[in-house]
Amino acid sequence: MTKQQANWSPYDNNGGSCVAVAGADYCVVAADTRMSTGYSILTRDYSKICKLADKCVMASSGFQADVKALQKLLAARHLIYQQQHNKQMSCPAMGQLLSNTLYYKRFFPYYSFNVLGGLDSEGKGCVFTYDAVGSYERVGYSSQGSGSTLIMPFLDNQLKSPSPLLLPALDAVTPLSESEAVDLVKTVFASATERDIYTGDKLEIVVINAEGIRREYIELRKD
Amino acid sequence: MKLDTSGLESTALFFGLSNELLDGFSAAPFFEVPNTTNFDGFQKEAIQMVKPAKGTTTLAFIFKEGVMVAADSRASMGGYISSQSVKKIIEINPYMLGTMAGGAADCQFWHRNLGIKCRLHELANKRRISVTGASKLLANILYSYRGMGLSVGTMIAGWDETGPGLYYVDSEGGRLKGTRFSVGSGSPYAYGVLDNGYRYDMSIEEAAELARRSIYHATFRDGASGGVASVYYVGPDGWKKLSGDDVGELHYKYYPVTPSTVEQEMVEVAGA
């Protein structure tokens, strides 16, 4: 008598890729806008990027229903924090909150692969990268999602920042300027779109710097 | 020894072969086939379930001056290297360290939780918690989650009133007190170098170099270990990070490339 297998899965993968790059005084967070299921495209115009706090933006790929639930939860927690502490949450604080939120569902995880980007309390760019159950680390750049195996090696080649574990410590943020970083991200997505079926349609780029947050849209291949 | 073939006969009848065929093939036995959906892979799955490979190398040992703790920094998801800069030595508090092997999220979360519990103990009892106590707190938590799929292979290293302390704690519920441990897929290689070079009365620099070399050799031979070899020292004043070296660079430091004499040189042939 074989064990009864479930013929229904609570998860689905809506595909897509996300990238975040930290600079000396800016942070670039980008994601494509294609939402798929299996081999079908559900929509070409879905934003995977969510502003969690003044200087903190999250991009998530994976199962968008779980992503939406996660975004709502974090937004609610941020509201409570603002009312209790009378200030916005810093990016590192939001990073820790996201990690704990993900781990609380350790035995029924959020199928959500996140990158958090923003400015830390000193105004330097910071990027946090997560796995589905909440392990996280602060890095100079990261990518998640279906195209990440294509994107990460390219970013390693262009941006390879010294590991934060080295002693004596070397600065991890990329030496690129803001416009160079945005151009790099556009190149990265153009390449990922070529070889990943789940990445394409449009690219949404969000840039966070001392002045605030600005958004840009670039067309990608729709095939 | 006469084999009991009663089981084989009944299966032949069950598979509903006609009598003529049965007579022709009565000499050849039928083997019971396990009733699974995936005949080719089911055993592999079972083995994988039982053998959690913690792709990492961490080690810790007690010596005359205190405790030396070292780890690599690679995180792998199957065959893909998801990060080369993971902090596997977790600072629970200024005088206690924990190492990470197994599930990164599990280790990060529970070590942080342990840090909180240790702080609460300090506030409630007006004194620092012992390494014995801290490791027991963690081991009890992990034991209560036994069988639920947590993957944690950690060492708690610290300095308390009784001196240096080192415990190994894992997600199966095991907790061992000891003086030398290495955890992870690279641990056999690390043990080889560590056990060979270990002496109780080493100076801090010698112990650090031994720890560094052990991690380097493990990263050299184990594909799931790599990145940066971090070495921490725990003494009476707490822990201190001694070094963080890229293992790629350590390789050329230990085995520098010597220019060898060229026997035959290839010459460019003019294109015909």
Tab-separated table of C-alpha atoms in Angstrom:
chain	number	residue	atom	x	y	z
A	1	MET	CA	0.000	0.000	0.000
A	2	THR	CA	1.815	3.142	-1.179
A	3	LYS	CA	1.630	6.282	0.866
A	4	GLN	CA	-1.093	8.575	-0.460
A	5	GLN	CA	0.502	11.434	-2.335
A	6	ALA	CA	-1.111	14.848	-2.322
A	7	ASN	CA	-2.551	15.712	-5.726
A	8	TRP	CA	-2.630	19.414	-4.916
A	9	SER	CA	0.187	21.774	-3.976
A	10	PRO	CA	-0.418	24.948	-1.986
A	11	TYR	CA	2.425	26.604	-3.883
A	12	ASP	CA	2.915	27.868	-7.419
A	13	ASN	CA	5.904	29.598	-8.952
A	14	ASN	CA	5.084	32.840	-10.754
A	15	GLY	CA	8.662	33.258	-11.964
A	16	GLY	CA	10.543	36.488	-12.525
A	17	SER	CA	13.880	37.878	-11.396
A	18	CYS	CA	14.930	40.565	-8.924
A	19	VAL	CA	18.224	42.385	-8.513
A	20	ALA	CA	19.550	44.867	-5.981
A	21	VAL	CA	22.858	46.771	-6.040
A	22	ALA	CA	24.205	48.918	-3.199
A	23	GLY	CA	26.295	52.001	-3.856
A	24	ALA	CA	28.152	54.495	-1.690
A	25	ASP	CA	25.093	56.755	-1.297
A	26	TYR	CA	22.363	55.056	-3.340
A	27	CYS	CA	20.686	51.719	-3.828
A	28	VAL	CA	19.183	50.281	-7.008
A	29	VAL	CA	16.411	47.670	-6.757
A	30	ALA	CA	15.009	46.199	-9.960
A	31	ALA	CA	12.637	43.447	-11.026
A	32	ASP	CA	10.918	42.393	-14.223
A	33	THR	CA	7.123	42.692	-14.441
A	34	ARG	CA	6.169	39.348	-15.940
A	35	MET	CA	3.939	37.050	-13.914
A	36	SER	CA	3.682	33.472	-15.183
A	37	THR	CA	2.220	30.143	-14.208
A	38	GLY	CA	3.617	27.049	-15.859
A	39	TYR	CA	4.187	27.994	-19.484
A	40	SER	CA	1.498	30.690	-19.528
A	41	ILE	CA	1.832	34.385	-18.871
A	42	LEU	CA	-0.767	35.723	-16.445
A	43	THR	CA	0.150	39.372	-16.938
A	44	ARG	CA	2.955	41.479	-18.360
A	45	ASP	CA	2.498	44.307	-15.916
A	46	TYR	CA	2.873	43.058	-12.345
A	47	SER	CA	5.103	44.897	-9.888
A	48	LYS	CA	7.260	42.723	-7.652
A	49	ILE	CA	8.699	45.727	-5.844
A	50	CYS	CA	7.193	47.114	-2.653
A	51	LYS	CA	8.175	50.140	-0.604
A	52	LEU	CA	8.279	49.078	3.027
A	53	ALA	CA	9.691	52.279	4.585
A	54	ASP	CA	11.053	55.661	3.543
A	55	LYS	CA	14.484	54.285	2.710
A	56	CYS	CA	13.683	50.630	2.345
A	57	VAL	CA	12.365	48.734	-0.678
A	58	MET	CA	11.787	45.016	-1.129
A	59	ALA	CA	11.710	43.023	-4.356
A	60	SER	CA	10.435	39.457	-4.214
A	61	SER	CA	10.044	36.669	-6.706
A	62	GLY	CA	8.485	33.255	-6.264
A	63	PHE	CA	4.851	32.685	-5.374
A	64	GLN	CA	3.223	36.116	-5.609
A	65	ALA	CA	0.299	35.252	-3.334
A	66	ASP	CA	2.776	34.563	-0.526
A	67	VAL	CA	4.704	37.691	-1.518
A	68	LYS	CA	1.546	39.798	-1.260
A	69	ALA	CA	0.743	38.340	2.173
A	70	LEU	CA	4.306	39.022	3.310
A	71	GLN	CA	4.230	42.625	2.043
A	72	LYS	CA	0.940	43.275	3.869
A	73	LEU	CA	2.303	41.848	7.099
A	74	LEU	CA	5.491	43.915	6.936
A	75	ALA	CA	3.568	47.093	6.087
A	76	ALA	CA	1.324	46.530	9.096
A	77	ARG	CA	4.303	45.898	11.386
A	78	HIS	CA	5.966	49.045	10.075
A	79	LEU	CA	2.868	51.077	10.872
A	80	ILE	CA	2.885	49.767	14.434
A	81	TYR	CA	6.595	50.567	14.754
A	82	GLN	CA	6.013	54.132	13.536
A	83	GLN	CA	3.254	54.638	16.077
A	84	GLN	CA	5.314	53.184	18.917
A	85	HIS	CA	8.676	54.812	18.130
A	86	ASN	CA	7.631	57.940	16.223
A	87	LYS	CA	10.120	57.281	13.431
A	88	GLN	CA	10.574	55.241	10.271
A	89	MET	CA	12.192	51.813	10.470
A	90	SER	CA	15.776	51.756	9.256
A	91	CYS	CA	16.736	49.304	6.509
A	92	PRO	CA	18.788	47.015	8.815
A	93	ALA	CA	15.878	46.904	11.279
A	94	MET	CA	13.458	45.994	8.496
A	95	GLY	CA	15.979	43.380	7.403
A	96	GLN	CA	15.838	41.690	10.795
A	97	LEU	CA	12.022	41.937	10.873
A	98	LEU	CA	11.745	40.254	7.484
A	99	SER	CA	14.063	37.461	8.600
A	100	ASN	CA	12.012	36.755	11.718
A	101	THR	CA	8.726	36.985	9.787
A	102	LEU	CA	9.966	34.407	7.298
A	103	TYR	CA	11.243	32.072	10.029
A	104	TYR	CA	7.961	32.127	11.961
A	105	LYS	CA	6.569	30.152	9.046
A	106	ARG	CA	9.482	27.714	9.079
A	107	PHE	CA	7.219	24.663	8.783
A	108	PHE	CA	4.964	26.095	6.047
A	109	PRO	CA	7.239	28.647	4.411
A	110	TYR	CA	6.443	31.727	2.380
A	111	TYR	CA	7.554	30.694	-1.090
A	112	SER	CA	9.163	34.066	-1.541
A	113	PHE	CA	12.737	34.871	-2.545
A	114	ASN	CA	13.479	38.396	-1.403
A	115	VAL	CA	16.041	41.103	-1.763
A	116	LEU	CA	15.797	44.148	0.452
A	117	GLY	CA	17.448	47.374	-0.669
A	118	GLY	CA	17.802	50.781	0.897
A	119	LEU	CA	19.998	53.187	2.808
A	120	ASP	CA	21.335	52.428	6.267
A	121	SER	CA	21.377	54.973	9.101
A	122	GLU	CA	24.605	56.475	7.717
A	123	GLY	CA	23.123	56.999	4.284
A	124	LYS	CA	25.194	54.237	2.632
A	125	GLY	CA	23.515	51.789	0.295
A	126	CYS	CA	22.673	48.415	1.776
A	127	VAL	CA	21.274	45.241	0.256
A	128	PHE	CA	20.055	42.210	2.200
A	129	THR	CA	19.489	38.897	0.503
A	130	TYR	CA	17.243	36.142	1.868
A	131	ASP	CA	16.343	32.529	1.361
A	132	ALA	CA	12.759	31.277	1.694
A	133	VAL	CA	12.958	30.607	5.440
A	134	GLY	CA	14.677	33.754	6.580
A	135	SER	CA	18.434	33.300	6.603
A	136	TYR	CA	19.898	36.633	5.540
A	137	GLU	CA	23.087	38.557	5.095
A	138	ARG	CA	24.097	42.053	4.123
A	139	VAL	CA	25.816	42.117	0.743
A	140	GLY	CA	26.910	44.627	-1.873
A	141	TYR	CA	24.605	43.201	-4.562
A	142	SER	CA	22.307	40.254	-5.059
A	143	SER	CA	19.785	38.641	-7.373
A	144	GLN	CA	16.918	36.219	-6.686
A	145	GLY	CA	14.366	34.436	-8.781
A	146	SER	CA	14.266	32.317	-11.905
A	147	GLY	CA	17.029	34.264	-13.636
A	148	SER	CA	19.319	34.522	-10.642
A	149	THR	CA	21.634	31.691	-11.758
A	150	LEU	CA	22.150	33.646	-14.985
A	151	ILE	CA	22.458	37.049	-13.355
A	152	MET	CA	24.640	36.345	-10.298
A	153	PRO	CA	27.775	35.200	-12.182
A	154	PHE	CA	27.617	38.353	-14.301
A	155	LEU	CA	27.244	40.577	-11.247
A	156	ASP	CA	30.114	38.695	-9.568
A	157	ASN	CA	32.255	39.452	-12.593
A	158	GLN	CA	31.368	43.149	-12.768
A	159	LEU	CA	30.899	44.035	-9.133
A	160	LYS	CA	32.751	41.415	-7.151
A	161	SER	CA	33.043	43.148	-3.848
A	162	PRO	CA	35.446	41.948	-1.189
A	163	SER	CA	33.776	39.647	1.311
A	164	PRO	CA	32.664	41.397	4.503
A	165	LEU	CA	34.318	38.544	6.411
A	166	LEU	CA	37.831	39.528	5.412
A	167	LEU	CA	40.078	40.916	8.094
A	168	PRO	CA	41.255	43.671	7.718
A	169	ALA	CA	37.802	44.633	6.438
A	170	LEU	CA	37.389	46.119	2.973
A	171	ASP	CA	34.442	48.257	1.912
A	172	ALA	CA	31.704	46.189	0.303
A	173	VAL	CA	29.735	48.794	-1.648
A	174	THR	CA	30.308	48.998	-5.359
A	175	PRO	CA	32.506	51.827	-6.641
A	176	LEU	CA	30.114	52.485	-9.519
A	177	SER	CA	28.188	55.738	-9.808
A	178	GLU	CA	24.390	55.731	-9.685
A	179	SER	CA	23.904	56.035	-13.450
A	180	GLU	CA	26.509	53.328	-14.127
A	181	ALA	CA	24.732	51.004	-11.712
A	182	VAL	CA	21.366	51.639	-13.405
A	183	ASP	CA	22.933	50.906	-16.808
A	184	LEU	CA	24.444	47.726	-15.437
A	185	VAL	CA	21.052	46.571	-14.152
A	186	LYS	CA	19.472	47.249	-17.566
A	187	THR	CA	22.190	45.185	-19.255
A	188	VAL	CA	21.745	42.395	-16.727
A	189	PHE	CA	18.018	42.102	-17.374
A	190	ALA	CA	18.428	42.305	-21.139
A	191	SER	CA	20.737	39.274	-20.919
A	192	ALA	CA	18.559	37.371	-18.463
A	193	THR	CA	15.505	37.952	-20.695
A	194	GLU	CA	17.330	36.298	-23.589
A	195	ARG	CA	17.857	33.005	-21.794
A	196	ASP	CA	15.176	32.765	-19.094
A	197	ILE	CA	11.611	32.197	-20.260
A	198	TYR	CA	10.141	33.589	-17.058
A	199	THR	CA	11.930	36.950	-17.297
A	200	GLY	CA	10.870	39.661	-19.707
A	201	ASP	CA	8.132	42.160	-20.727
A	202	LYS	CA	9.125	45.206	-18.670
A	203	LEU	CA	11.790	46.133	-16.195
A	204	GLU	CA	10.921	48.233	-13.168
A	205	ILE	CA	13.907	50.035	-11.633
A	206	VAL	CA	13.668	51.777	-8.274
A	207	VAL	CA	16.530	54.010	-7.130
A	208	ILE	CA	16.797	55.096	-3.512
A	209	ASN	CA	19.106	57.941	-2.588
A	210	ALA	CA	19.295	60.869	-0.198
A	211	GLU	CA	16.736	62.800	-2.235
A	212	GLY	CA	14.163	60.043	-2.071
A	213	ILE	CA	12.867	57.236	-4.250
A	214	ARG	CA	12.490	57.379	-8.031
A	215	ARG	CA	11.046	54.812	-10.413
A	216	GLU	CA	11.920	53.983	-14.055
A	217	TYR	CA	10.436	51.552	-16.577
A	218	ILE	CA	12.329	49.945	-19.454
A	219	GLU	CA	10.843	47.700	-22.129
A	220	LEU	CA	12.197	44.149	-22.375
A	221	ARG	CA	11.613	41.407	-24.905
A	222	LYS	CA	8.064	40.123	-24.745
A	223	ASP	CA	8.662	36.663	-26.167
B	1	MET	CA	20.878	-23.874	4.082
B	2	LYS	CA	17.544	-24.356	2.387
B	3	LEU	CA	16.100	-21.052	1.189
B	4	ASP	CA	12.485	-20.403	1.954
B	5	THR	CA	10.988	-19.734	-1.486
B	6	SER	CA	7.336	-19.811	-0.428
B	7	GLY	CA	7.196	-16.089	-0.931
B	8	LEU	CA	8.373	-16.365	-4.525
B	9	GLU	CA	5.762	-18.912	-5.554
B	10	SER	CA	2.829	-16.841	-4.379
B	11	THR	CA	4.044	-13.771	-6.294
B	12	ALA	CA	4.201	-15.694	-9.547
B	13	LEU	CA	0.576	-16.690	-9.202
B	14	PHE	CA	-0.379	-13.154	-8.211
B	15	PHE	CA	1.048	-11.681	-11.408
B	16	GLY	CA	-1.453	-13.872	-13.236
B	17	LEU	CA	0.770	-15.728	-15.652
B	18	SER	CA	-0.798	-18.553	-17.604
B	19	ASN	CA	0.029	-22.105	-16.656
B	20	GLU	CA	2.022	-22.852	-19.810
B	21	LEU	CA	4.401	-19.972	-19.192
B	22	LEU	CA	4.675	-20.882	-15.539
B	23	ASP	CA	5.819	-24.414	-16.395
B	24	GLY	CA	8.410	-23.071	-18.799
B	25	PHE	CA	9.738	-20.553	-16.339
B	26	SER	CA	9.279	-22.434	-13.075
B	27	ALA	CA	13.060	-22.615	-12.662
B	28	ALA	CA	13.529	-18.821	-12.811
B	29	PRO	CA	12.421	-17.062	-9.596
B	30	PHE	CA	10.338	-13.912	-9.521
B	31	PHE	CA	11.548	-11.163	-7.228
B	32	GLU	CA	9.214	-9.159	-5.137
B	33	VAL	CA	9.111	-5.677	-6.486
B	34	PRO	CA	8.456	-2.957	-3.937
B	35	ASN	CA	5.203	-1.198	-4.598
B	36	THR	CA	6.343	2.363	-5.118
B	37	THR	CA	5.588	5.027	-7.679
B	38	ASN	CA	9.281	5.632	-8.297
B	39	PHE	CA	11.075	2.300	-8.478
B	40	ASP	CA	14.398	3.655	-9.686
B	41	GLY	CA	14.703	6.473	-7.218
B	42	PHE	CA	12.918	5.448	-4.042
B	43	GLN	CA	15.988	4.099	-2.284
B	44	LYS	CA	18.012	7.167	-3.174
B	45	GLU	CA	15.295	9.356	-1.688
B	46	ALA	CA	15.287	7.320	1.515
B	47	ILE	CA	19.055	7.610	1.895
B	48	GLN	CA	19.018	11.319	1.203
B	49	MET	CA	16.372	11.726	3.869
B	50	VAL	CA	18.474	9.949	6.474
B	51	LYS	CA	21.789	11.582	5.599
B	52	PRO	CA	21.600	15.358	5.996
B	53	ALA	CA	24.750	16.617	4.322
B	54	LYS	CA	25.686	19.872	5.929
B	55	GLY	CA	27.752	21.517	3.211
B	56	THR	CA	30.251	23.411	5.291
B	57	THR	CA	33.364	23.131	7.423
B	58	THR	CA	33.480	24.436	10.966
B	59	LEU	CA	35.813	23.524	13.777
B	60	ALA	CA	36.612	24.477	17.347
B	61	PHE	CA	39.133	23.306	19.899
B	62	ILE	CA	40.218	24.093	23.446
B	63	PHE	CA	43.868	24.724	24.140
B	64	LYS	CA	45.967	26.229	26.901
B	65	GLU	CA	45.063	29.858	26.147
B	66	GLY	CA	41.344	29.360	25.493
B	67	VAL	CA	39.135	28.272	22.601
B	68	MET	CA	39.867	28.630	18.902
B	69	VAL	CA	36.895	28.667	16.519
B	70	ALA	CA	37.110	28.652	12.726
B	71	ALA	CA	34.753	28.213	9.765
B	72	ASP	CA	34.479	28.604	6.005
B	73	SER	CA	31.831	30.861	4.399
B	74	ARG	CA	30.216	28.993	1.539
B	75	ALA	CA	26.474	28.316	1.289
B	76	SER	CA	25.300	25.887	-1.371
B	77	MET	CA	21.802	25.048	-2.621
B	78	GLY	CA	22.307	21.698	-4.284
B	79	GLY	CA	25.076	22.334	-6.775
B	80	TYR	CA	24.632	26.101	-6.895
B	81	ILE	CA	26.772	28.269	-4.655
B	82	SER	CA	24.258	30.691	-3.224
B	83	SER	CA	26.799	32.694	-1.237
B	84	GLN	CA	30.538	32.885	-0.598
B	85	SER	CA	30.254	35.263	2.330
B	86	VAL	CA	28.002	33.651	4.907
B	87	LYS	CA	28.792	34.410	8.542
B	88	LYS	CA	29.061	30.938	10.016
B	89	ILE	CA	30.517	32.056	13.304
B	90	ILE	CA	27.679	33.713	15.173
B	91	GLU	CA	28.372	36.107	18.017
B	92	ILE	CA	25.851	35.121	20.669
B	93	ASN	CA	27.257	37.626	23.158
B	94	PRO	CA	30.684	39.185	23.803
B	95	TYR	CA	32.054	36.031	25.419
B	96	MET	CA	30.254	33.240	23.568
B	97	LEU	CA	30.317	32.095	19.953
B	98	GLY	CA	28.198	29.611	18.011
B	99	THR	CA	29.066	27.963	14.712
B	100	MET	CA	26.658	27.328	11.879
B	101	ALA	CA	26.292	24.099	9.950
B	102	GLY	CA	23.158	22.761	8.315
B	103	GLY	CA	20.196	24.999	7.599
B	104	ALA	CA	21.355	28.621	7.553
B	105	ALA	CA	18.014	30.038	8.674
B	106	ASP	CA	17.688	27.458	11.459
B	107	CYS	CA	21.153	28.250	12.813
B	108	GLN	CA	20.770	32.033	12.508
B	109	PHE	CA	17.356	32.123	14.158
B	110	TRP	CA	18.071	29.748	17.034
B	111	HIS	CA	21.445	31.279	17.829
B	112	ARG	CA	19.811	34.696	18.009
B	113	ASN	CA	17.114	33.205	20.211
B	114	LEU	CA	19.816	31.686	22.411
B	115	GLY	CA	21.474	35.103	22.702
B	116	ILE	CA	18.188	36.568	23.896
B	117	LYS	CA	17.741	33.777	26.443
B	118	CYS	CA	21.321	34.242	27.697
B	119	ARG	CA	20.700	37.971	28.183
B	120	LEU	CA	17.476	37.290	30.060
B	121	HIS	CA	19.399	34.866	32.295
B	122	GLU	CA	21.961	37.576	33.021
B	123	LEU	CA	19.244	40.062	33.958
B	124	ALA	CA	17.373	37.548	36.110
B	125	ASN	CA	20.399	36.097	37.901
B	126	LYS	CA	22.780	39.067	37.927
B	127	ARG	CA	25.539	36.936	36.437
B	128	ARG	CA	26.578	35.574	33.059
B	129	ILE	CA	25.286	32.214	31.938
B	130	SER	CA	27.783	29.356	31.736
B	131	VAL	CA	28.647	27.647	28.437
B	132	THR	CA	27.144	24.473	29.904
B	133	GLY	CA	23.906	26.290	30.592
B	134	ALA	CA	23.725	28.020	27.228
B	135	SER	CA	24.385	24.823	25.294
B	136	LYS	CA	21.745	23.020	27.366
B	137	LEU	CA	19.174	25.727	26.587
B	138	LEU	CA	19.821	25.318	22.873
B	139	ALA	CA	19.903	21.511	23.012
B	140	ASN	CA	16.551	21.397	24.814
B	141	ILE	CA	14.926	23.648	22.203
B	142	LEU	CA	16.292	21.564	19.341
B	143	TYR	CA	15.215	18.339	21.055
B	144	SER	CA	11.656	19.590	21.278
B	145	TYR	CA	11.677	20.129	17.506
B	146	ARG	CA	13.211	16.716	16.873
B	147	GLY	CA	11.886	15.013	13.752
B	148	MET	CA	10.365	18.192	12.319
B	149	GLY	CA	13.134	18.781	9.831
B	150	LEU	CA	15.369	21.337	11.509
B	151	SER	CA	18.972	20.948	10.452
B	152	VAL	CA	21.445	22.358	12.950
B	153	GLY	CA	24.980	21.177	13.699
B	154	THR	CA	26.510	23.734	15.970
B	155	MET	CA	29.294	24.202	18.482
B	156	ILE	CA	28.897	26.560	21.418
B	157	ALA	CA	32.249	27.943	22.476
B	158	GLY	CA	32.823	30.369	25.314
B	159	TRP	CA	34.697	31.376	28.405
B	160	ASP	CA	32.909	31.311	31.747
B	161	GLU	CA	33.832	31.055	35.448
B	162	THR	CA	35.102	27.510	35.032
B	163	GLY	CA	37.376	28.524	32.153
B	164	PRO	CA	37.077	27.688	28.453
B	165	GLY	CA	34.029	25.644	27.406
B	166	LEU	CA	33.101	23.839	24.197
B	167	TYR	CA	29.944	21.886	23.435
B	168	TYR	CA	28.622	20.269	20.259
B	169	VAL	CA	24.831	20.511	19.844
B	170	ASP	CA	22.760	19.192	16.957
B	171	SER	CA	19.193	19.048	15.730
B	172	GLU	CA	18.878	15.345	16.507
B	173	GLY	CA	19.023	16.394	20.154
B	174	GLY	CA	22.664	15.449	20.728
B	175	ARG	CA	24.834	17.475	23.087
B	176	LEU	CA	28.469	16.582	23.697
B	177	LYS	CA	31.119	18.214	25.817
B	178	GLY	CA	34.571	18.017	24.304
B	179	THR	CA	37.885	19.630	23.509
B	180	ARG	CA	38.038	19.171	19.706
B	181	PHE	CA	35.177	19.204	17.240
B	182	SER	CA	34.694	19.678	13.519
B	183	VAL	CA	31.251	19.752	11.905
B	184	GLY	CA	30.145	19.642	8.285
B	185	SER	CA	30.856	17.928	5.000
B	186	GLY	CA	34.461	19.101	5.126
B	187	SER	CA	35.008	17.914	8.690
B	188	PRO	CA	36.892	14.684	7.819
B	189	TYR	CA	39.519	16.755	6.018
B	190	ALA	CA	39.672	19.302	8.799
B	191	TYR	CA	40.019	16.573	11.447
B	192	GLY	CA	42.970	15.137	9.550
B	193	VAL	CA	44.950	18.348	9.719
B	194	LEU	CA	43.655	19.383	13.157
B	195	ASP	CA	44.319	16.096	14.932
B	196	ASN	CA	47.772	15.893	13.403
B	197	GLY	CA	48.902	19.323	14.490
B	198	TYR	CA	47.105	19.653	17.820
B	199	ARG	CA	48.961	20.171	21.096
B	200	TYR	CA	47.375	21.473	24.286
B	201	ASP	CA	50.149	23.968	24.971
B	202	MET	CA	50.149	26.048	21.802
B	203	SER	CA	50.413	29.795	21.630
B	204	ILE	CA	47.471	31.775	20.255
B	205	GLU	CA	49.250	32.360	16.925
B	206	GLU	CA	50.112	28.665	16.513
B	207	ALA	CA	46.554	27.624	17.337
B	208	ALA	CA	45.149	30.198	14.911
B	209	GLU	CA	47.440	28.981	12.151
B	210	LEU	CA	46.416	25.371	12.830
B	211	ALA	CA	42.733	26.317	12.658
B	212	ARG	CA	43.264	28.310	9.472
B	213	ARG	CA	45.155	25.513	7.773
B	214	SER	CA	42.540	22.950	8.746
B	215	ILE	CA	39.763	25.038	7.182
B	216	TYR	CA	41.899	25.701	4.102
B	217	HIS	CA	42.564	21.997	3.542
B	218	ALA	CA	38.890	21.180	3.968
B	219	THR	CA	37.894	23.829	1.409
B	220	PHE	CA	40.527	22.464	-0.945
B	221	ARG	CA	39.051	18.968	-1.014
B	222	ASP	CA	35.374	19.552	-0.236
B	223	GLY	CA	33.310	21.177	-2.969
B	224	ALA	CA	30.670	22.368	-0.550
B	225	SER	CA	33.174	24.398	1.481
B	226	GLY	CA	34.966	27.540	0.396
B	227	GLY	CA	34.971	31.330	0.473
B	228	VAL	CA	36.661	33.011	3.415
B	229	ALA	CA	38.301	31.164	6.325
B	230	SER	CA	37.441	33.070	9.509
B	231	VAL	CA	39.310	32.403	12.758
B	232	TYR	CA	38.075	33.594	16.147
B	233	TYR	CA	39.732	33.301	19.556
B	234	VAL	CA	37.776	33.125	22.821
B	235	GLY	CA	39.734	34.157	25.873
B	236	PRO	CA	39.040	35.353	29.414
B	237	ASP	CA	38.044	38.789	28.066
B	238	GLY	CA	35.677	37.416	25.467
B	239	TRP	CA	36.023	36.613	21.783
B	240	LYS	CA	38.178	38.373	19.221
B	241	LYS	CA	38.248	37.864	15.477
B	242	LEU	CA	41.816	37.048	14.540
B	243	SER	CA	41.688	36.669	10.764
B	244	GLY	CA	39.527	36.357	7.697
B	245	ASP	CA	41.386	35.130	4.621
B	246	ASP	CA	40.142	34.200	1.186
B	247	VAL	CA	40.986	30.502	0.766
B	248	GLY	CA	41.988	31.057	-2.840
B	249	GLU	CA	44.708	33.393	-1.666
B	250	LEU	CA	45.648	31.066	1.205
B	251	HIS	CA	46.341	28.373	-1.366
B	252	TYR	CA	49.018	30.426	-3.088
B	253	LYS	CA	50.406	31.496	0.265
B	254	TYR	CA	50.856	27.882	1.378
B	255	TYR	CA	51.813	26.554	-2.050
B	256	PRO	CA	53.433	29.386	-3.967
B	257	VAL	CA	53.890	28.949	-7.689
B	258	THR	CA	57.567	28.394	-8.403
B	259	PRO	CA	58.748	29.082	-11.914
B	260	SER	CA	59.903	25.759	-13.360
B	261	THR	CA	62.515	25.314	-16.049
B	262	VAL	CA	61.045	25.065	-19.494
B	263	GLU	CA	62.117	21.909	-21.329
B	264	GLN	CA	60.599	22.536	-24.696
B	265	GLU	CA	59.215	25.774	-25.887
B	266	MET	CA	56.515	25.937	-28.510
B	267	VAL	CA	57.308	28.237	-31.397
B	268	GLU	CA	54.846	30.000	-33.591
B	269	VAL	CA	54.707	28.389	-37.059
B	270	ALA	CA	54.270	30.786	-39.954
B	271	GLY	CA	50.837	30.172	-41.519
B	272	ALA	CA	51.207	28.276	-44.828
